[in-house]
Short mmCIF file of C-alpha atoms in Angstrom, two decimals:
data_model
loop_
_atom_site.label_atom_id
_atom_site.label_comp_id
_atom_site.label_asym_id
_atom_site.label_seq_id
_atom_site.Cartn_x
_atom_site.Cartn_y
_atom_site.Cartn_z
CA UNK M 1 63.13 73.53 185.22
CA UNK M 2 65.24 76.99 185.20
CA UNK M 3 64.19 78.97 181.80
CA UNK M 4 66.25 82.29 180.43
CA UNK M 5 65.15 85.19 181.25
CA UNK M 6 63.96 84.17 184.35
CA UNK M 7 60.28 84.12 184.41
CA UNK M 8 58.80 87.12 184.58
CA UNK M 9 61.76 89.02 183.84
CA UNK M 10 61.82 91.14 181.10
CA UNK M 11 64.76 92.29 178.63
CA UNK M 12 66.07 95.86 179.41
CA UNK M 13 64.68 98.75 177.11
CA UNK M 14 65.75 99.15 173.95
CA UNK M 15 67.11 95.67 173.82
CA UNK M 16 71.03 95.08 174.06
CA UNK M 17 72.99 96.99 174.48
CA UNK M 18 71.71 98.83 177.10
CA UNK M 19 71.18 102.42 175.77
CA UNK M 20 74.28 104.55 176.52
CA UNK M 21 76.40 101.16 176.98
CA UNK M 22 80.22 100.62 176.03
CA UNK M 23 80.60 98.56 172.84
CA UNK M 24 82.62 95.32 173.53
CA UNK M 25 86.05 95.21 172.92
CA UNK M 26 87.09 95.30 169.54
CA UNK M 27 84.32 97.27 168.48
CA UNK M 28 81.00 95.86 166.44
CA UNK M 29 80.97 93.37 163.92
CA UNK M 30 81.01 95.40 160.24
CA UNK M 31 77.73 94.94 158.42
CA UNK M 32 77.89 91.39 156.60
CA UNK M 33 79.18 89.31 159.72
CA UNK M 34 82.80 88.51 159.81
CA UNK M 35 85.15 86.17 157.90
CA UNK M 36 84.32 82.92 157.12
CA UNK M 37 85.88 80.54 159.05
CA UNK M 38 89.30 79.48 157.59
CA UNK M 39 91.03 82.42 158.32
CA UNK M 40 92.44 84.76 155.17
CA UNK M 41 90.62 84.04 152.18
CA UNK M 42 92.78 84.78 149.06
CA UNK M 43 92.09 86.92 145.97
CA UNK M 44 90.22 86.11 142.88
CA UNK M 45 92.52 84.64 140.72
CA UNK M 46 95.11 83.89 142.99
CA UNK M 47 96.64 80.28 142.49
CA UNK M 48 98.86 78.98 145.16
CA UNK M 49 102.12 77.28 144.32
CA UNK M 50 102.32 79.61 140.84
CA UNK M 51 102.80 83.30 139.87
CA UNK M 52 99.98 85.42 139.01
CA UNK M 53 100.43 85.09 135.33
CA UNK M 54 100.12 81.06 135.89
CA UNK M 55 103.12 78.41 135.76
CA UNK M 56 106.46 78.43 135.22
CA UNK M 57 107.58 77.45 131.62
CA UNK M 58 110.35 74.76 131.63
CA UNK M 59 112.92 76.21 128.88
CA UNK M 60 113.83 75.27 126.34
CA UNK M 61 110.56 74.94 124.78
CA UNK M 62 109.30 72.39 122.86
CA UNK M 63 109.27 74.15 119.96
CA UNK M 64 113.11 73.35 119.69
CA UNK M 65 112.00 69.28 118.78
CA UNK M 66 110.54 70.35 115.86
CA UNK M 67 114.17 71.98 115.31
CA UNK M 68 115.86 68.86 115.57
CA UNK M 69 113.17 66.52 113.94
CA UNK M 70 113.72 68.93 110.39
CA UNK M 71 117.38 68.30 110.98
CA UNK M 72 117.25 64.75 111.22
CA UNK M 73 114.60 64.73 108.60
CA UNK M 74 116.99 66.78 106.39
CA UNK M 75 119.59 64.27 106.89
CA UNK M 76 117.45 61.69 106.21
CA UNK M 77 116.40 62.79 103.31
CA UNK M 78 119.77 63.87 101.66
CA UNK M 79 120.62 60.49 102.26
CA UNK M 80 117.84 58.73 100.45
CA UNK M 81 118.26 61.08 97.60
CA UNK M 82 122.10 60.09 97.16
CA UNK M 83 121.20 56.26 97.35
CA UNK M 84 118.88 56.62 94.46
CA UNK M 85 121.30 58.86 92.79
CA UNK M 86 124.01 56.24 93.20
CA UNK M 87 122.33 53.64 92.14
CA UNK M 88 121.81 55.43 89.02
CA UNK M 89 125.48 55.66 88.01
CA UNK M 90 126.10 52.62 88.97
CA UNK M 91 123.69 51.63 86.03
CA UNK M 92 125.03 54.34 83.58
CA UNK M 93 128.14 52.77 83.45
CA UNK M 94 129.36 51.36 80.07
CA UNK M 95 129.42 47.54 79.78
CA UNK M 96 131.76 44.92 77.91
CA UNK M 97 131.20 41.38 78.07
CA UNK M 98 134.08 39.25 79.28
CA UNK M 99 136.05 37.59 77.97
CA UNK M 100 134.48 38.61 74.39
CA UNK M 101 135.02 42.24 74.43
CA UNK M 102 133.53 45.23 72.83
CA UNK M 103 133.26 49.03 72.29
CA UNK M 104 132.92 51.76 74.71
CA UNK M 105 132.06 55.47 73.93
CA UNK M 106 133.54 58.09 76.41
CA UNK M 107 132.78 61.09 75.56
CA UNK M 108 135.23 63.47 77.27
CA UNK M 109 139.02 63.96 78.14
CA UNK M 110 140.11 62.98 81.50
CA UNK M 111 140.39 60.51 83.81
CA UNK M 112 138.02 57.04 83.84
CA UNK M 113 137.74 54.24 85.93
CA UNK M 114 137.45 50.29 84.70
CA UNK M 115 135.74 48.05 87.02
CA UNK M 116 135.28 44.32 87.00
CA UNK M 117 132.00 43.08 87.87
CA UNK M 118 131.57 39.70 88.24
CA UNK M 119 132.28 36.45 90.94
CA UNK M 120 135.42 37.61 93.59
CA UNK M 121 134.28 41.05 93.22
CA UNK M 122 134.16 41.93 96.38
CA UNK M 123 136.77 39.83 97.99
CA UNK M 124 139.17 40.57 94.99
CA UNK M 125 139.56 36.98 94.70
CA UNK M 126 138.99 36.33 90.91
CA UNK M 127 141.24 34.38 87.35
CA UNK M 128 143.67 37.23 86.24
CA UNK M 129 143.19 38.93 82.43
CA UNK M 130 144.38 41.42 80.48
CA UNK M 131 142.83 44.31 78.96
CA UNK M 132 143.70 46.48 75.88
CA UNK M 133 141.83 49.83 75.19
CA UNK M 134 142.80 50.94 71.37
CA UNK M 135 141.24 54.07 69.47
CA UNK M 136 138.15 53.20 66.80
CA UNK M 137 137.39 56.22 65.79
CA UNK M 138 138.91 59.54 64.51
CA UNK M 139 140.33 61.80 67.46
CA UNK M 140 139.55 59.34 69.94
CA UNK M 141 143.07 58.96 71.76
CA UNK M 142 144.21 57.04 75.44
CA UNK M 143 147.30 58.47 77.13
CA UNK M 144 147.79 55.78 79.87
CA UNK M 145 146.35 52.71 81.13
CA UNK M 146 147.44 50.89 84.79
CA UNK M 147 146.33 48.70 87.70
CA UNK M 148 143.81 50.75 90.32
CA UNK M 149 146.19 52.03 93.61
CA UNK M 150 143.89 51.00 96.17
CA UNK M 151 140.56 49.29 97.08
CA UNK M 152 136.90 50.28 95.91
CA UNK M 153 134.43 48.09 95.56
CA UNK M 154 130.07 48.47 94.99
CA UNK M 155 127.34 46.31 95.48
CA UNK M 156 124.32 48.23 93.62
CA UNK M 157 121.74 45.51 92.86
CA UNK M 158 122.85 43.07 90.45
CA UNK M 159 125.93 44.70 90.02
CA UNK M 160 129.11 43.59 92.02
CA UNK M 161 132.03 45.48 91.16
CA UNK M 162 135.58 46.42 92.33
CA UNK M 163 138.15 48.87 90.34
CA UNK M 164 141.18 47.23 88.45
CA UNK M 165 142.55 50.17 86.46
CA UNK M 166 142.74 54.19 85.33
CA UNK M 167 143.10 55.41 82.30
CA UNK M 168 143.63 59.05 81.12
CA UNK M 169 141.93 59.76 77.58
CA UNK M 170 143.01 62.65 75.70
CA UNK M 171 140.68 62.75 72.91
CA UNK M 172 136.80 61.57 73.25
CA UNK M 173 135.40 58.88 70.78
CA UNK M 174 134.93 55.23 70.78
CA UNK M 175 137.34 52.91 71.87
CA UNK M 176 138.02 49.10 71.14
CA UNK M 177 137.79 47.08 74.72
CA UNK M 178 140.42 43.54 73.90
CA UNK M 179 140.55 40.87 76.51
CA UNK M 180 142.45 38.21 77.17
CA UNK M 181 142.97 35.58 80.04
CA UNK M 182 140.52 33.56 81.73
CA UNK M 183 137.94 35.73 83.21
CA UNK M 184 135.06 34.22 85.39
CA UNK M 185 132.36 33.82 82.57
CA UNK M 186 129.56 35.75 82.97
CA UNK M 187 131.66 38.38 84.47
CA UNK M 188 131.52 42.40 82.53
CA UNK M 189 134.44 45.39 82.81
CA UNK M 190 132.35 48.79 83.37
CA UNK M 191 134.07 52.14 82.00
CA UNK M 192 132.82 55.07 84.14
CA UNK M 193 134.06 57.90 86.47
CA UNK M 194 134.83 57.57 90.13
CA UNK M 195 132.16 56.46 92.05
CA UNK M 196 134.10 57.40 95.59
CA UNK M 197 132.66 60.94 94.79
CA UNK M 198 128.74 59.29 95.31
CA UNK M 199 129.67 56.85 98.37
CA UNK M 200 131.38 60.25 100.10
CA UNK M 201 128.18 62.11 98.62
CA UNK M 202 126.02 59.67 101.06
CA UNK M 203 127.76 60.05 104.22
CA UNK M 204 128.16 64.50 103.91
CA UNK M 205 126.15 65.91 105.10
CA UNK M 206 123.52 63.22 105.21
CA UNK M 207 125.30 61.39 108.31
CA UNK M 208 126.09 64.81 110.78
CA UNK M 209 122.83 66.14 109.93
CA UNK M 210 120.96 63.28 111.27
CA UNK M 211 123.37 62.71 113.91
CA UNK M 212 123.26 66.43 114.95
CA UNK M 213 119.27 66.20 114.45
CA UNK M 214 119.27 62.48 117.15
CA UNK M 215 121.84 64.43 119.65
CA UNK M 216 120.02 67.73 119.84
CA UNK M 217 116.36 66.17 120.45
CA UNK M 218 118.64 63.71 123.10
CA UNK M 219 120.01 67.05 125.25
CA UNK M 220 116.70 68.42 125.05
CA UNK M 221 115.25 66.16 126.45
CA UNK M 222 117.64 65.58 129.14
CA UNK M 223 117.05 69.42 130.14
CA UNK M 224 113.88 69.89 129.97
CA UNK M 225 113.55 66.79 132.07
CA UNK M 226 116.16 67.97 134.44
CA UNK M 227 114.29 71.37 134.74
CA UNK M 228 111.09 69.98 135.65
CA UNK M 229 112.61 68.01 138.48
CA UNK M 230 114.48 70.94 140.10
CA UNK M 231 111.26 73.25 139.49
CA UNK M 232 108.58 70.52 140.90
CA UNK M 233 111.55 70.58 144.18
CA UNK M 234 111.35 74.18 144.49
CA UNK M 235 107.69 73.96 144.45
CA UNK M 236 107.18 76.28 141.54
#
């Protein structure tokens, strides 16, 4: 058996290095031993792959769905509102049974709208009549009564109706409602304004606002995605 130091031997004085020696090459290790092994150790609070401050935010924020969701909700809303609203003149319109007649009261000057509600409403398919509006009351006056120019029909609930005719009153007050013919039975004429003023009122804005609101969250999200893709590629 060979032991270290051989026996007998005895270390140099003073231990080692020898007193007076060279240092080795490089010079001495610095009090608290060298680096651990793994080569450069990084700073506190360093993060690899990021900034110092932390990751990159993908712009546009979210913040900008909430933006769209109160546009669509806006939309949505406005639309809603004008349904209900709507329906309710619809309702308020002024009723005469057919073929018995009645009495109306319109109660300012101007231009009204008569519409037949009954079976063919819709597909304008219904017996032909005759209609005769006549003053009952003092002032009450009618300029002009004729056929409707073009097509506008409802279908509010119970209530099926298409426009036959204008008239132009030039004094308010009660009027006599005469009818003649062979109307569908059960059928009604309704005396009102126009109601192409509420079906116009439901599509503006109601209709771009939502579809601006559905488009907007769409693109965002199509960046945002499209961001995050070319960022996670750049390794950032």
């Amino acid at each position: 058996m060979t032991a270290y130091p051989p026996s007998g031997g005895t270390e140099p004085p003073g231990g080692y290095p020898p007193p007076g020696g060279s240092p080795p090459p490089g010079g001495y290790p610095q009090p608290g031993g060298y680096p651990q092994a793994g080569g450069f150790q990084p700073p506190l609070g360093y993060s690899p792959g990021y900034p110092a401050g932390g990751p990159l935010k993908v712009r546009p924020g979210r913040i900008w769905y909430l933006v769209d969701l109160a546009l669509f909700a806006a939309g949505l809303a406005w639309l809603i509102t004008s349904i209900f609203a709507f329906a309710g003149t619809v309702d308020g319109l002024q009723r005469v049974p057919m073929p018995a007649g009645g009495k109306v009261h319109l109660g300012h000057t101007g231009g009204y709208i008569v519409y037949y509600e009954g079976q063919g409403a819709q597909n304008g398919r219904f017996p032909r009549f005759f209609m005769k509006v006549t003053p009952a009351s003092s002032g009450a006056s009618v300029a002009n009564l004729r056929q409707y120019g073009s097509s506008l029909t409802y279908n509010v609930g119970s209530h099926h109706g298409r426009a036959v005719f204008t008239m132009n009153i030039t004094g308010p007050g009660t009027f006599a409602v005469t009818i003649s013919g062979n109307p569908a039975a059960g059928s009604d004429l309704a005396f009102g304004g126009s109601i192409a003023r509420g079906i116009v009122g439901l599509i503006v804005p109601a209709v771009p606002l939502m579809v601006l609101g559905f488009f907007g969250w769409l693109a965002l999200f199509i960046v945002r995605i499209a961001r995050k893709s070319s960022m996670r590629r750049a390794g950032v």
